[in-house]
Amino acid sequence: MGLRYLEDLNVGMQAELSRVLDDAAVRAFADVSGDTNPLHLDEAFAKDGPFRQRIAHGAHVASLVSAVMGVELPGPGAIYMSQTVQFLRPVRIGDTVRAQVTVAAISPETKQVTLACACLVGSRTVMRGEAIVRMASRAERGS
Amino acid sequence: MGLRYLEDLNVGMQAELSRVLDDAAVRAFADVSGDTNPLHLDEAFAKDGPFRQRIAHGAHVASLVSAVMGVELPGPGAIYMSQTVQFLRPVRIGDTVRAQVTVAAISPETKQVTLACACLVGSRTVMRGEAIVRMASRAERGS
């Protein structure tokens, strides 16, 4: 993975990844975050809840767009400044989540890049939001 | 863990958890999110970067406030609607992160609760943001 600079980006560039949030993935996320809410882990508890079944952690779904940003677009060299997310629909255990990131705006003055973020299950948007990252400028570095 | 209702909350209530984001935790988060950016995993790469060393994933730090919300405050029964986060300072490998959540506002009309979120390393705030969750009302359920 090469380092990415501000000049490597254009508005409209898009990248995505897909990931299955199966039982093992959800339990691993509970471990790594400490969020052991039974809505995610306990079928009997979740059956009586609003979704009638266990669902994946919202923060897990959100982490997938940060993975696209960390690995693909912008990729290494981007510094994560801020993120907004809205959770629109539950993600069920075993759903395949497609996380998409699109370059929405680039500010040469602040070197900040605004990225539109969305997660889909099939054709339905389950999460959307916006991220801001800061990039180094190749011109500035003389490289 | 008992189910929590809107009536169980008051403005000013606070909860927190602490977690060490050591090398094993950071590698586990890379696995579960798919974010294998070398800024988090590769000491040689990170040494030449803006922080001069590897740092934890921003999404990992953010997941700790969602863990407080999922387990402690409000706890089971809260439905995650939205989250904003600003990353203010890097979290280094091995740092102990204290994630704090405070009830900032309660709307009986919408049953939405606004939570102020912060993560600290020592006395320094490394992340802050705001979450909105929706709760069921005990009055409504007649329980």
Short mmCIF file of N, CA, C and O in Angstrom, two decimals, chain A residues 1-3 17 19 21 24-26 28-39 45 48 50-51 57-60 62-64 66-71 75-88 134 141, chain B residues 1-3 17 19 21 24-26 28-39 45 48 50-51 57-60 62-64 66-71 75-88 134 141:
data_model
loop_
_atom_site.label_atom_id
_atom_site.label_comp_id
_atom_site.label_asym_id
_atom_site.label_seq_id
_atom_site.Cartn_x
_atom_site.Cartn_y
_atom_site.Cartn_z
N MET A 1 0.85 -1.20 0.00
CA MET A 1 0.00 0.00 0.00
C MET A 1 0.87 1.24 0.00
O MET A 1 1.61 1.49 0.95
N GLY A 2 0.80 2.04 -1.06
CA GLY A 2 1.56 3.28 -1.10
C GLY A 2 0.85 4.39 -0.35
O GLY A 2 -0.34 4.33 -0.12
N LEU A 3 1.63 5.39 0.03
CA LEU A 3 1.08 6.55 0.74
C LEU A 3 0.26 7.40 -0.24
O LEU A 3 0.69 7.60 -1.37
N LEU A 17 -16.01 -2.06 0.21
CA LEU A 17 -15.68 -3.42 0.61
C LEU A 17 -16.95 -4.09 1.10
O LEU A 17 -17.90 -3.41 1.50
N ARG A 19 -18.45 -7.28 3.66
CA ARG A 19 -18.07 -8.14 4.78
C ARG A 19 -19.32 -8.79 5.35
O ARG A 19 -20.36 -8.14 5.48
N LEU A 21 -21.26 -10.08 8.38
CA LEU A 21 -21.27 -9.95 9.85
C LEU A 21 -21.99 -11.18 10.43
O LEU A 21 -23.14 -11.12 10.84
N ALA A 24 -19.62 -15.26 14.39
CA ALA A 24 -18.24 -15.16 14.88
C ALA A 24 -17.76 -13.71 14.83
O ALA A 24 -17.09 -13.23 15.76
N ALA A 25 -18.10 -13.00 13.77
CA ALA A 25 -17.68 -11.60 13.63
C ALA A 25 -18.32 -10.74 14.71
O ALA A 25 -17.67 -9.88 15.31
N VAL A 26 -19.61 -10.97 14.97
CA VAL A 26 -20.32 -10.17 15.98
C VAL A 26 -19.75 -10.44 17.37
O VAL A 26 -19.55 -9.52 18.16
N ALA A 28 -16.69 -11.41 18.00
CA ALA A 28 -15.35 -10.80 18.02
C ALA A 28 -15.46 -9.30 18.25
O ALA A 28 -14.65 -8.71 18.98
N PHE A 29 -16.48 -8.67 17.66
CA PHE A 29 -16.64 -7.22 17.88
C PHE A 29 -17.04 -6.92 19.33
O PHE A 29 -16.58 -5.93 19.91
N ALA A 30 -17.87 -7.77 19.91
CA ALA A 30 -18.23 -7.61 21.32
C ALA A 30 -16.98 -7.67 22.20
O ALA A 30 -16.81 -6.87 23.13
N ASP A 31 -16.07 -8.60 21.88
CA ASP A 31 -14.82 -8.74 22.64
C ASP A 31 -13.95 -7.50 22.52
O ASP A 31 -13.43 -6.98 23.51
N VAL A 32 -13.78 -7.01 21.30
CA VAL A 32 -12.79 -5.96 21.05
C VAL A 32 -13.31 -4.59 21.51
O VAL A 32 -12.52 -3.72 21.87
N SER A 33 -14.63 -4.43 21.52
CA SER A 33 -15.22 -3.15 21.95
C SER A 33 -15.65 -3.17 23.41
O SER A 33 -15.75 -2.11 24.04
N GLY A 34 -15.94 -4.36 23.93
CA GLY A 34 -16.51 -4.46 25.28
C GLY A 34 -18.02 -4.33 25.30
O GLY A 34 -18.61 -4.34 26.38
N ASP A 35 -18.65 -4.22 24.13
CA ASP A 35 -20.11 -4.07 24.09
C ASP A 35 -20.78 -5.44 24.05
O ASP A 35 -20.99 -6.04 23.01
N THR A 36 -21.12 -5.93 25.25
CA THR A 36 -21.73 -7.25 25.40
C THR A 36 -23.25 -7.16 25.58
O THR A 36 -23.87 -8.08 26.13
N ASN A 37 -23.84 -6.08 25.10
CA ASN A 37 -25.31 -5.94 25.12
C ASN A 37 -25.95 -7.20 24.54
O ASN A 37 -25.59 -7.63 23.44
N PRO A 38 -26.90 -7.82 25.28
CA PRO A 38 -27.50 -9.08 24.81
C PRO A 38 -28.30 -8.94 23.51
O PRO A 38 -28.59 -9.96 22.87
N LEU A 39 -28.62 -7.71 23.11
CA LEU A 39 -29.27 -7.51 21.81
C LEU A 39 -28.41 -8.08 20.68
O LEU A 39 -28.92 -8.48 19.63
N PHE A 45 -32.99 -13.11 24.51
CA PHE A 45 -33.24 -11.70 24.85
C PHE A 45 -33.73 -10.95 23.62
O PHE A 45 -34.71 -10.20 23.69
N ASP A 48 -37.51 -11.00 22.07
CA ASP A 48 -38.57 -10.16 22.64
C ASP A 48 -38.37 -8.67 22.36
O ASP A 48 -39.16 -7.85 22.80
N PRO A 50 -37.24 -5.14 19.80
CA PRO A 50 -37.88 -4.46 18.66
C PRO A 50 -37.55 -5.10 17.31
O PRO A 50 -38.30 -4.93 16.36
N PHE A 51 -36.43 -5.85 17.22
CA PHE A 51 -36.04 -6.42 15.93
C PHE A 51 -36.34 -7.93 15.84
O PHE A 51 -36.11 -8.55 14.82
N HIS A 57 -23.61 -4.94 15.94
CA HIS A 57 -23.35 -3.66 16.60
C HIS A 57 -23.33 -2.54 15.55
O HIS A 57 -22.65 -2.66 14.52
N GLY A 58 -23.98 -1.42 15.86
CA GLY A 58 -23.89 -0.25 14.98
C GLY A 58 -22.45 0.20 14.77
O GLY A 58 -22.04 0.53 13.65
N ALA A 59 -21.66 0.17 15.85
CA ALA A 59 -20.26 0.60 15.74
C ALA A 59 -19.45 -0.34 14.84
O ALA A 59 -18.45 0.07 14.25
N HIS A 60 -19.88 -1.60 14.74
CA HIS A 60 -19.21 -2.56 13.83
C HIS A 60 -19.49 -2.17 12.38
O HIS A 60 -18.58 -2.12 11.54
N ALA A 62 -20.33 0.79 11.33
CA ALA A 62 -19.61 2.04 11.08
C ALA A 62 -18.12 1.80 10.85
O ALA A 62 -17.48 2.50 10.06
N SER A 63 -17.56 0.80 11.53
CA SER A 63 -16.11 0.53 11.39
C SER A 63 -15.76 0.10 9.97
O SER A 63 -14.63 0.27 9.53
N LEU A 64 -16.75 -0.43 9.24
CA LEU A 64 -16.46 -0.90 7.88
C LEU A 64 -16.18 0.27 6.93
O LEU A 64 -15.34 0.15 6.04
N SER A 66 -14.79 3.03 7.92
CA SER A 66 -13.44 3.50 8.28
C SER A 66 -12.38 2.55 7.71
O SER A 66 -11.26 2.99 7.40
N ALA A 67 -12.72 1.27 7.54
CA ALA A 67 -11.80 0.33 6.89
C ALA A 67 -11.60 0.68 5.42
O ALA A 67 -10.47 0.66 4.91
N VAL A 68 -12.69 1.03 4.73
CA VAL A 68 -12.54 1.47 3.33
C VAL A 68 -11.61 2.68 3.27
O VAL A 68 -10.70 2.74 2.43
N MET A 69 -11.81 3.62 4.20
CA MET A 69 -10.98 4.84 4.20
C MET A 69 -9.53 4.53 4.55
O MET A 69 -8.61 5.13 3.99
N GLY A 70 -9.31 3.59 5.46
CA GLY A 70 -7.96 3.27 5.91
C GLY A 70 -7.16 2.49 4.88
O GLY A 70 -5.94 2.62 4.80
N VAL A 71 -7.86 1.69 4.09
CA VAL A 71 -7.17 0.75 3.19
C VAL A 71 -7.26 1.19 1.73
O VAL A 71 -6.31 1.04 0.96
N GLY A 75 -6.98 5.76 1.76
CA GLY A 75 -5.90 4.82 2.01
C GLY A 75 -4.84 5.43 2.92
O GLY A 75 -5.02 6.53 3.45
N PRO A 76 -3.73 4.71 3.14
CA PRO A 76 -2.68 5.15 4.05
C PRO A 76 -2.23 6.58 3.74
O PRO A 76 -2.00 6.92 2.58
N GLY A 77 -2.12 7.40 4.77
CA GLY A 77 -1.75 8.80 4.61
C GLY A 77 -2.88 9.73 5.03
O GLY A 77 -2.66 10.89 5.32
N ALA A 78 -4.10 9.19 5.08
CA ALA A 78 -5.25 9.99 5.53
C ALA A 78 -5.31 9.98 7.06
O ALA A 78 -5.11 8.94 7.68
N ILE A 79 -5.56 11.13 7.64
CA ILE A 79 -5.73 11.25 9.10
C ILE A 79 -7.22 11.51 9.38
O ILE A 79 -7.80 12.45 8.86
N TYR A 80 -7.78 10.65 10.21
CA TYR A 80 -9.23 10.66 10.51
C TYR A 80 -9.54 11.83 11.46
O TYR A 80 -9.04 11.87 12.59
N MET A 81 -10.36 12.77 11.01
CA MET A 81 -10.67 13.96 11.82
C MET A 81 -12.04 13.84 12.50
O MET A 81 -12.18 14.20 13.67
N SER A 82 -13.04 13.42 11.74
CA SER A 82 -14.39 13.35 12.32
C SER A 82 -15.27 12.44 11.49
O SER A 82 -14.95 12.10 10.34
N GLN A 83 -16.37 12.03 12.09
CA GLN A 83 -17.31 11.11 11.44
C GLN A 83 -18.71 11.38 11.99
O GLN A 83 -18.87 11.60 13.20
N THR A 84 -19.70 11.37 11.12
CA THR A 84 -21.10 11.32 11.56
C THR A 84 -21.70 10.04 10.98
O THR A 84 -21.33 9.61 9.89
N VAL A 85 -22.59 9.41 11.73
CA VAL A 85 -23.32 8.25 11.20
C VAL A 85 -24.77 8.29 11.66
O VAL A 85 -25.07 8.72 12.79
N GLN A 86 -25.64 7.85 10.78
CA GLN A 86 -27.04 7.62 11.13
C GLN A 86 -27.34 6.16 10.85
O GLN A 86 -27.04 5.66 9.75
N PHE A 87 -27.90 5.48 11.84
CA PHE A 87 -28.26 4.07 11.68
C PHE A 87 -29.72 4.01 11.24
O PHE A 87 -30.61 4.44 11.96
N LEU A 88 -29.94 3.52 10.02
CA LEU A 88 -31.27 3.60 9.40
C LEU A 88 -32.06 2.31 9.54
O LEU A 88 -33.29 2.33 9.64
N ARG A 134 -7.81 14.44 6.90
CA ARG A 134 -6.80 15.42 6.48
C ARG A 134 -5.69 14.66 5.75
O ARG A 134 -5.30 13.56 6.17
N ARG A 141 5.39 18.54 0.16
CA ARG A 141 6.50 17.66 0.56
C ARG A 141 7.62 17.64 -0.46
O ARG A 141 8.67 17.07 -0.22
N MET B 1 -28.27 -8.29 33.21
CA MET B 1 -28.58 -6.91 32.78
C MET B 1 -30.08 -6.77 32.53
O MET B 1 -30.65 -7.44 31.67
N GLY B 2 -30.75 -5.89 33.28
CA GLY B 2 -32.17 -5.65 33.06
C GLY B 2 -32.39 -4.66 31.93
O GLY B 2 -31.50 -3.90 31.57
N LEU B 3 -33.58 -4.70 31.38
CA LEU B 3 -33.95 -3.78 30.30
C LEU B 3 -34.14 -2.38 30.89
O LEU B 3 -34.73 -2.22 31.95
N LEU B 17 -16.21 3.37 31.11
CA LEU B 17 -15.39 2.16 31.16
C LEU B 17 -13.98 2.52 30.72
O LEU B 17 -13.78 3.51 30.02
N ARG B 19 -10.32 0.85 29.02
CA ARG B 19 -9.82 -0.28 28.26
C ARG B 19 -8.42 0.06 27.75
O ARG B 19 -8.18 1.18 27.28
N LEU B 21 -5.78 -0.21 24.99
CA LEU B 21 -5.68 -0.55 23.56
C LEU B 21 -4.23 -0.97 23.27
O LEU B 21 -3.43 -0.21 22.73
N ALA B 24 -2.35 -6.38 21.00
CA ALA B 24 -3.31 -7.46 20.70
C ALA B 24 -4.69 -6.89 20.39
O ALA B 24 -5.36 -7.34 19.45
N ALA B 25 -5.11 -5.88 21.15
CA ALA B 25 -6.43 -5.27 20.93
C ALA B 25 -6.47 -4.59 19.57
O ALA B 25 -7.47 -4.70 18.84
N VAL B 26 -5.40 -3.88 19.22
CA VAL B 26 -5.37 -3.15 17.94
C VAL B 26 -5.38 -4.14 16.78
O VAL B 26 -6.08 -3.93 15.78
N ALA B 28 -6.66 -7.15 16.85
CA ALA B 28 -8.00 -7.74 16.83
C ALA B 28 -8.99 -6.79 16.16
O ALA B 28 -9.88 -7.22 15.40
N PHE B 29 -8.84 -5.49 16.41
CA PHE B 29 -9.74 -4.54 15.77
C PHE B 29 -9.50 -4.48 14.26
O PHE B 29 -10.46 -4.36 13.48
N ALA B 30 -8.25 -4.58 13.84
CA ALA B 30 -7.95 -4.62 12.40
C ALA B 30 -8.64 -5.82 11.75
O ALA B 30 -9.22 -5.71 10.66
N ASP B 31 -8.62 -6.97 12.43
CA ASP B 31 -9.27 -8.18 11.92
C ASP B 31 -10.78 -7.99 11.79
O ASP B 31 -11.37 -8.34 10.77
N VAL B 32 -11.39 -7.47 12.83
CA VAL B 32 -12.84 -7.44 12.89
C VAL B 32 -13.43 -6.35 12.00
O VAL B 32 -14.55 -6.49 11.50
N SER B 33 -12.66 -5.29 11.76
CA SER B 33 -13.14 -4.20 10.90
C SER B 33 -12.64 -4.34 9.47
O SER B 33 -13.25 -3.79 8.54
N GLY B 34 -11.51 -5.01 9.28
CA GLY B 34 -10.87 -5.06 7.95
C GLY B 34 -9.94 -3.88 7.70
O GLY B 34 -9.39 -3.76 6.61
N ASP B 35 -9.75 -3.02 8.70
CA ASP B 35 -8.88 -1.86 8.51
C ASP B 35 -7.43 -2.22 8.85
O ASP B 35 -7.00 -2.13 9.99
N THR B 36 -6.69 -2.62 7.81
CA THR B 36 -5.30 -3.04 7.97
C THR B 36 -4.31 -1.94 7.58
O THR B 36 -3.16 -2.23 7.25
N ASN B 37 -4.77 -0.69 7.63
CA ASN B 37 -3.88 0.45 7.39
C ASN B 37 -2.60 0.30 8.22
O ASN B 37 -2.68 0.08 9.44
N PRO B 38 -1.43 0.39 7.59
CA PRO B 38 -0.16 0.16 8.32
C PRO B 38 0.11 1.21 9.40
O PRO B 38 0.96 0.97 10.27
N LEU B 39 -0.61 2.31 9.39
CA LEU B 39 -0.50 3.30 10.48
C LEU B 39 -0.81 2.64 11.83
O LEU B 39 -0.31 3.07 12.87
N PHE B 45 6.44 1.71 9.08
CA PHE B 45 5.63 2.66 8.30
C PHE B 45 5.25 3.85 9.18
O PHE B 45 5.37 5.02 8.78
N ASP B 48 7.64 7.02 10.19
CA ASP B 48 7.83 8.14 9.27
C ASP B 48 6.58 9.00 9.12
O ASP B 48 6.58 9.97 8.37
N PRO B 50 2.94 11.14 10.67
CA PRO B 50 2.73 12.36 11.47
C PRO B 50 2.79 12.11 12.99
O PRO B 50 3.05 13.04 13.74
N PHE B 51 2.58 10.86 13.43
CA PHE B 51 2.55 10.60 14.87
C PHE B 51 3.83 9.91 15.36
O PHE B 51 3.98 9.63 16.54
N HIS B 57 -6.94 2.51 16.03
CA HIS B 57 -7.96 2.93 15.07
C HIS B 57 -8.92 3.92 15.75
O HIS B 57 -9.42 3.65 16.85
N GLY B 58 -9.26 5.00 15.05
CA GLY B 58 -10.27 5.92 15.55
C GLY B 58 -11.60 5.22 15.81
O GLY B 58 -12.26 5.46 16.83
N ALA B 59 -11.97 4.31 14.90
CA ALA B 59 -13.24 3.60 15.05
C ALA B 59 -13.23 2.69 16.29
O ALA B 59 -14.28 2.40 16.86
N HIS B 60 -12.04 2.25 16.70
CA HIS B 60 -11.91 1.44 17.92
C HIS B 60 -12.19 2.30 19.15
O HIS B 60 -12.95 1.91 20.04
N ALA B 62 -13.90 5.05 19.17
CA ALA B 62 -15.33 5.39 19.14
C ALA B 62 -16.20 4.22 19.62
O ALA B 62 -17.24 4.43 20.25
N SER B 63 -15.76 2.99 19.34
CA SER B 63 -16.57 1.82 19.74
C SER B 63 -16.67 1.72 21.26
O SER B 63 -17.62 1.12 21.78
N LEU B 64 -15.72 2.31 21.99
CA LEU B 64 -15.75 2.20 23.45
C LEU B 64 -16.91 3.01 24.04
O LEU B 64 -17.51 2.58 25.04
N SER B 66 -19.73 3.42 22.47
CA SER B 66 -20.93 2.64 22.16
C SER B 66 -21.04 1.45 23.11
O SER B 66 -22.14 1.00 23.43
N ALA B 67 -19.90 0.95 23.60
CA ALA B 67 -19.93 -0.12 24.61
C ALA B 67 -20.50 0.38 25.92
O ALA B 67 -21.32 -0.31 26.55
N VAL B 68 -20.11 1.59 26.35
CA VAL B 68 -20.70 2.16 27.57
C VAL B 68 -22.22 2.25 27.39
O VAL B 68 -22.99 1.87 28.29
N MET B 69 -22.65 2.73 26.21
CA MET B 69 -24.09 2.89 25.96
C MET B 69 -24.80 1.54 25.91
O MET B 69 -25.92 1.40 26.40
N GLY B 70 -24.15 0.53 25.35
CA GLY B 70 -24.79 -0.78 25.19
C GLY B 70 -24.89 -1.55 26.49
O GLY B 70 -25.82 -2.33 26.68
N VAL B 71 -23.93 -1.31 27.39
CA VAL B 71 -23.84 -2.13 28.61
C VAL B 71 -24.28 -1.38 29.86
O VAL B 71 -24.92 -1.95 30.75
N GLY B 75 -27.78 1.27 28.53
CA GLY B 75 -27.80 -0.18 28.71
C GLY B 75 -28.83 -0.82 27.81
O GLY B 75 -29.44 -0.16 26.96
N PRO B 76 -29.04 -2.14 27.95
CA PRO B 76 -29.96 -2.88 27.09
C PRO B 76 -31.35 -2.24 27.04
O PRO B 76 -31.89 -1.84 28.08
N GLY B 77 -31.88 -2.11 25.83
CA GLY B 77 -33.15 -1.44 25.64
C GLY B 77 -33.01 -0.17 24.81
O GLY B 77 -33.98 0.30 24.23
N ALA B 78 -31.80 0.37 24.75
CA ALA B 78 -31.55 1.57 23.94
C ALA B 78 -31.29 1.16 22.49
O ALA B 78 -30.58 0.19 22.24
N ILE B 79 -31.89 1.89 21.57
CA ILE B 79 -31.65 1.65 20.13
C ILE B 79 -30.82 2.81 19.60
O ILE B 79 -31.18 3.98 19.74
N TYR B 80 -29.70 2.44 18.97
CA TYR B 80 -28.69 3.41 18.51
C TYR B 80 -29.20 4.09 17.24
O TYR B 80 -29.42 3.43 16.22
N MET B 81 -29.39 5.40 17.29
CA MET B 81 -29.92 6.13 16.14
C MET B 81 -28.83 6.86 15.35
O MET B 81 -28.82 6.84 14.13
N SER B 82 -27.94 7.54 16.06
CA SER B 82 -26.90 8.31 15.36
C SER B 82 -25.75 8.62 16.29
O SER B 82 -25.87 8.51 17.53
N GLN B 83 -24.64 9.00 15.70
CA GLN B 83 -23.41 9.28 16.46
C GLN B 83 -22.59 10.31 15.68
O GLN B 83 -22.48 10.21 14.46
N THR B 84 -22.03 11.27 16.40
CA THR B 84 -20.99 12.12 15.81
C THR B 84 -19.73 11.92 16.65
O THR B 84 -19.81 11.70 17.87
N VAL B 85 -18.57 11.96 16.00
CA VAL B 85 -17.30 11.91 16.74
C VAL B 85 -16.29 12.85 16.10
O VAL B 85 -16.26 13.01 14.88
N GLN B 86 -15.50 13.47 16.96
CA GLN B 86 -14.34 14.23 16.51
C GLN B 86 -13.11 13.62 17.17
O GLN B 86 -13.11 13.40 18.40
N PHE B 87 -12.12 13.32 16.34
CA PHE B 87 -10.87 12.74 16.86
C PHE B 87 -9.90 13.89 17.12
O PHE B 87 -9.50 14.59 16.18
N LEU B 88 -9.55 14.11 18.38
CA LEU B 88 -8.79 15.29 18.77
C LEU B 88 -7.29 15.02 18.91
O LEU B 88 -6.47 15.89 18.65
N ARG B 134 -32.85 5.80 21.02
CA ARG B 134 -34.29 5.81 21.27
C ARG B 134 -34.59 4.75 22.32
O ARG B 134 -33.99 3.67 22.30
N ARG B 141 -45.63 0.77 27.93
CA ARG B 141 -45.68 -0.71 27.97
C ARG B 141 -46.55 -1.22 29.09
O ARG B 141 -46.82 -2.42 29.17
#
